[in-house]
XYZ file of C-alpha atoms in Angstrom:
349
model
C 0.000 0.000 0.000
C 1.275 3.460 -0.874
C 0.186 7.021 -0.160
C 1.024 8.195 -3.689
C 3.816 8.436 -6.206
C 6.640 7.601 -6.405
C 6.385 4.208 -4.724
C 9.098 2.740 -2.562
C 12.391 4.440 -1.755
C 13.644 7.644 -3.386
C 16.978 8.983 -2.145
C 19.342 11.809 -2.958
C 22.834 12.319 -1.581
C 25.582 14.916 -2.030
C 29.087 14.375 -0.689
C 31.712 17.114 -0.851
C 35.401 17.337 0.029
C 35.933 21.046 0.541
C 39.623 20.783 1.409
C 41.939 18.194 2.965
C 40.515 19.028 6.408
C 36.772 19.431 5.813
C 34.177 17.082 4.322
C 30.379 17.127 4.327
C 27.470 14.882 3.384
C 23.831 15.790 2.825
C 21.158 13.119 2.390
C 17.426 13.187 1.813
C 14.985 10.321 1.331
C 11.308 9.531 0.970
C 10.201 5.992 1.795
C 6.587 5.502 0.728
C 5.563 2.187 2.175
C 2.709 0.277 3.757
C 1.061 -3.120 3.868
C -2.331 -4.755 4.195
C -3.894 -7.737 5.933
C -6.503 -8.340 3.255
C -9.254 -11.002 3.129
C -9.586 -13.105 0.009
C -13.326 -12.499 -0.383
C -15.686 -9.536 0.037
C -18.339 -11.205 2.174
C -20.006 -10.705 5.542
C -18.442 -12.584 8.455
C -20.501 -15.557 9.664
C -20.298 -17.455 12.977
C -22.450 -20.557 12.677
C -22.653 -22.326 16.042
C -25.122 -24.868 14.675
C -22.526 -26.299 12.277
C -19.421 -25.189 14.139
C -18.149 -23.460 11.002
C -17.063 -19.850 10.527
C -17.098 -18.367 7.032
C -16.959 -15.112 5.151
C -14.229 -12.573 5.716
C -12.702 -10.717 8.672
C -12.060 -7.041 8.252
C -9.429 -5.604 5.975
C -6.532 -3.830 7.696
C -4.398 -1.286 5.860
C -1.247 0.196 7.387
C 0.442 3.180 5.734
C 3.920 3.989 7.064
C 5.552 6.697 4.913
C 8.793 8.246 6.139
C 10.677 11.384 5.108
C 14.298 11.924 6.178
C 16.892 14.681 5.854
C 20.381 14.539 7.342
C 23.532 16.620 7.164
C 26.915 15.543 8.529
C 30.367 17.094 8.476
C 33.890 16.240 9.628
C 36.734 18.644 10.342
C 40.333 17.566 10.952
C 42.620 19.845 12.952
C 46.268 19.318 13.907
C 47.315 20.803 17.252
C 50.890 20.414 18.420
C 51.701 16.720 18.640
C 48.018 15.826 18.603
C 45.064 15.996 16.236
C 41.322 16.556 16.435
C 38.628 14.880 14.379
C 35.489 16.938 14.971
C 32.155 15.592 13.719
C 28.830 17.384 13.816
C 25.475 17.212 12.136
C 21.725 17.808 12.111
C 18.879 15.488 11.269
C 15.137 15.593 10.653
C 12.705 12.729 10.139
C 8.930 12.514 9.879
C 7.138 9.201 10.362
C 3.446 8.998 9.563
C 1.223 6.139 10.624
C -2.301 5.646 9.251
C -4.260 2.531 10.148
C -7.715 1.667 8.816
C -9.996 -1.293 9.432
C -12.728 -1.942 6.850
C -15.405 -4.613 7.250
C -16.157 -6.712 4.211
C -19.540 -7.269 2.569
C -22.159 -4.996 4.029
C -20.208 -4.515 7.235
C -22.137 -7.266 9.051
C -21.371 -10.222 11.286
C -24.047 -12.934 11.344
C -24.530 -15.251 14.321
C -26.394 -18.565 13.985
C -26.910 -19.951 17.495
C -27.723 -23.550 18.371
C -31.051 -22.594 19.997
C -32.217 -20.745 16.873
C -32.044 -17.210 18.308
C -29.937 -15.627 15.580
C -28.427 -12.162 15.736
C -26.716 -9.676 13.420
C -23.965 -7.209 14.256
C -23.751 -3.931 12.318
C -20.173 -2.641 12.260
C -18.636 0.761 11.716
C -15.117 0.873 10.349
C -12.130 2.113 12.338
C -9.355 4.488 11.391
C -6.708 6.503 13.183
C -3.314 7.968 12.550
C -0.359 9.717 14.098
C 2.537 11.858 12.985
C 5.898 11.748 14.735
C 8.666 14.239 14.005
C 12.271 13.739 15.065
C 14.897 16.487 15.233
C 18.470 15.707 16.217
C 21.834 17.376 16.426
C 25.232 16.205 17.596
C 28.848 17.249 17.968
C 31.813 15.130 18.933
C 35.580 15.329 19.052
C 38.203 12.599 18.909
C 41.539 13.950 20.137
C 44.660 11.831 19.612
C 47.953 12.564 21.383
C 50.771 10.023 21.304
C 49.440 6.910 23.068
C 46.179 8.469 24.246
C 42.881 9.039 22.461
C 40.069 11.056 24.055
C 36.544 10.922 22.694
C 33.670 13.157 23.778
C 30.304 13.939 22.301
C 26.870 15.390 22.939
C 23.643 14.550 21.110
C 20.307 16.400 21.274
C 16.990 14.825 20.321
C 13.527 16.353 20.057
C 10.727 13.847 19.470
C 7.167 15.071 18.969
C 4.091 12.947 18.226
C 0.416 13.896 17.771
C -2.824 12.254 16.671
C -3.873 13.031 13.109
C -7.437 13.903 12.013
C -9.592 10.938 10.992
C -12.741 10.434 8.934
C -14.813 7.250 9.285
C -17.913 6.544 7.157
C -21.093 5.254 8.722
C -22.670 1.852 8.152
C -24.481 2.084 4.804
C -27.451 -0.035 5.978
C -28.214 1.947 9.148
C -26.546 5.357 8.723
C -28.890 6.910 11.317
C -27.919 4.401 14.006
C -24.244 4.112 12.974
C -23.409 7.461 11.352
C -20.028 8.570 10.077
C -17.765 10.440 12.469
C -14.977 12.984 12.121
C -12.106 13.429 14.567
C -10.093 16.638 14.497
C -6.994 15.022 15.978
C -5.055 16.255 18.946
C -5.056 14.483 22.284
C -2.357 14.836 24.886
C 0.452 14.157 22.444
C 4.027 13.321 23.465
C 7.036 15.652 23.381
C 10.539 14.617 24.447
C 13.689 16.755 24.598
C 16.826 14.861 25.588
C 20.590 15.325 25.807
C 22.828 12.284 25.498
C 26.486 12.801 26.490
C 29.330 10.366 26.129
C 33.028 10.363 26.975
C 35.722 7.778 26.393
C 39.469 7.271 26.611
C 41.972 4.723 25.329
C 45.633 4.527 26.330
C 48.416 2.330 25.010
C 50.798 0.903 27.589
C 53.534 0.474 24.995
C 54.828 2.248 21.915
C 53.778 -0.635 19.677
C 50.106 -0.269 20.744
C 49.881 -3.932 21.655
C 48.243 -3.371 25.047
C 45.355 -0.897 25.211
C 43.414 0.285 28.245
C 39.978 1.733 27.517
C 37.019 3.217 29.364
C 33.756 4.694 28.171
C 30.674 6.274 29.765
C 27.463 7.163 27.920
C 23.815 7.954 28.460
C 21.235 6.867 25.898
C 17.583 7.799 25.387
C 14.894 5.673 23.810
C 13.163 6.411 20.510
C 9.522 7.468 20.523
C 7.365 4.927 18.682
C 4.586 6.184 16.408
C 1.883 4.095 18.104
C 2.412 5.520 21.589
C 0.569 8.812 21.055
C -2.541 6.941 19.802
C -3.340 5.509 23.226
C -5.749 8.408 23.865
C -7.170 8.381 20.308
C -10.936 7.656 20.597
C -11.065 6.006 17.159
C -8.643 3.192 17.826
C -11.345 0.513 17.656
C -14.464 -0.149 15.612
C -18.041 0.430 16.816
C -20.964 -1.966 16.545
C -24.635 -2.516 17.381
C -26.084 -6.021 17.647
C -29.765 -7.001 17.323
C -31.938 -10.149 17.060
C -32.367 -11.292 13.483
C -34.877 -13.706 11.915
C -33.903 -14.878 8.439
C -37.511 -15.140 7.288
C -36.846 -16.087 3.661
C -33.851 -18.280 4.524
C -31.536 -16.668 1.980
C -28.736 -16.056 4.456
C -28.893 -12.334 3.707
C -29.986 -9.588 6.073
C -32.988 -7.480 5.107
C -33.775 -4.657 7.498
C -37.394 -5.800 8.162
C -35.931 -9.047 9.534
C -34.048 -7.186 12.279
C -35.648 -6.323 15.638
C -34.237 -2.830 16.170
C -36.279 -2.448 19.369
C -34.073 -4.961 21.194
C -30.420 -3.881 21.342
C -28.549 -6.997 22.438
C -25.039 -5.542 22.828
C -22.876 -2.689 21.589
C -19.307 -1.437 21.703
C -17.154 1.502 20.746
C -19.919 4.096 20.981
C -22.772 5.493 23.053
C -25.949 4.046 21.445
C -27.890 7.096 22.656
C -25.465 9.414 20.831
C -23.759 7.268 18.140
C -22.314 10.199 16.213
C -20.428 11.618 19.182
C -16.661 11.391 19.587
C -16.398 9.959 23.057
C -13.507 10.328 25.437
C -11.235 7.333 25.639
C -10.689 6.029 29.179
C -6.977 5.786 28.447
C -4.687 8.658 29.352
C -1.113 9.630 28.548
C 0.726 11.121 31.481
C 1.863 14.635 30.475
C 5.051 13.911 32.443
C 5.816 10.822 30.328
C 9.507 10.879 29.338
C 11.912 8.794 27.316
C 13.491 5.723 28.842
C 17.133 6.240 29.828
C 20.109 3.874 29.852
C 23.414 4.616 31.587
C 26.415 2.536 30.578
C 30.015 2.347 31.798
C 32.628 0.039 30.262
C 36.277 -0.429 31.256
C 38.609 -3.015 29.792
C 42.001 -3.988 28.415
C 42.942 -5.456 25.006
C 46.177 -7.267 24.159
C 47.618 -8.340 20.821
C 49.324 -11.657 21.630
C 50.478 -12.306 18.068
C 49.859 -11.046 14.563
C 46.123 -11.086 13.727
C 45.233 -12.419 17.182
C 44.081 -10.273 20.074
C 42.327 -10.951 23.362
C 40.456 -8.624 25.662
C 38.545 -8.470 28.892
C 36.023 -5.819 29.909
C 33.709 -4.966 32.770
C 30.400 -3.300 31.870
C 27.776 -1.703 34.081
C 24.355 -0.691 32.778
C 21.327 0.860 34.438
C 17.911 1.384 32.825
C 15.289 3.785 34.151
C 12.019 5.470 33.110
C 10.740 2.161 31.786
C 7.412 2.468 29.962
C 4.468 0.917 31.820
C 0.677 0.934 31.735
C -0.818 1.265 35.222
C -4.441 1.761 36.134
C -5.276 5.471 36.272
C -4.408 6.877 39.692
C -2.099 3.973 40.546
C 1.658 4.396 40.979
C 4.473 1.971 41.699
C 4.190 2.928 45.391
C 0.780 1.196 45.499
C 2.308 -2.224 44.823
C 3.886 -4.645 47.271
C 5.896 -7.749 46.470
C 3.968 -10.930 47.126
C 5.270 -14.145 48.617
C 6.686 -16.479 45.979
C 4.448 -19.380 44.965
C 5.866 -22.506 43.318
C 3.754 -24.880 41.227
C 4.972 -27.703 38.966
C 8.544 -26.509 39.293
C 7.790 -22.916 38.299
C 7.930 -19.974 40.714
């Protein structure tokens, strides 16, 4: 599935050597991509409990995932006394769009044949929602080499912003008054992250032949915002339906409206049956204080070349993760939980 032309990946790149000390690279790309989970037939879905056979088609799912990217990088080499600097810096921009639609096949119906003869029909309304996530980034780093020692330091900035996109969903064609189309202007809480990720490292050779190297590195990393996360408070994330008793009077296996008892609503979902055209409020919330997950990492080690083309090394690494994403009940925090006593059954605890 594609949003338009041209399909697939289109990329442009310009690399330039300005002088022996300065190089640059500029890249831009458009990746128009998507996929479907498509039924083979365009028929109503049927659950027949009298025969134990399901037939027809589930709903069609279409996922559009276009991406646009722009990136500029540069390197500058500078000699200073007995040492040298390799300075790298750059800026980046990326936009990921995510549009998901669910379309019911046939007339948008699900037919139920029950063993006791009390048949029912479910009228469905399609689903559709989308999000747009924009990523800005910038970085600068320097690798300084002096005799046996190399120092490396860098700082990266990331701004990640995601919002719900507007959505339009048509009503059920058979009962447009009971299941009308709806329009969502987009918005919601949205998610905005601004993060700085520093790193610093050092290597030092214990001998002039650089056969034994000591190294240490410390860095902080931040997670990437996923496009689906901002849709948790999108009210159109699921389909809506109304279900009524149905008597197939002429036995043709097709639903005619006079065969449906609209005075007896059996069950419903995804809407308020007293106000089916309203955009309700989702019970899910995104904490406005929701931040990126963070990893801290420290590594120290030593490498040794024991013979030509053969080296060995040993390293100690320490890593700590925090701000882990989780989905609590509203109003509940981690302080409301207590560890329970372990229970062992069949060898599992």
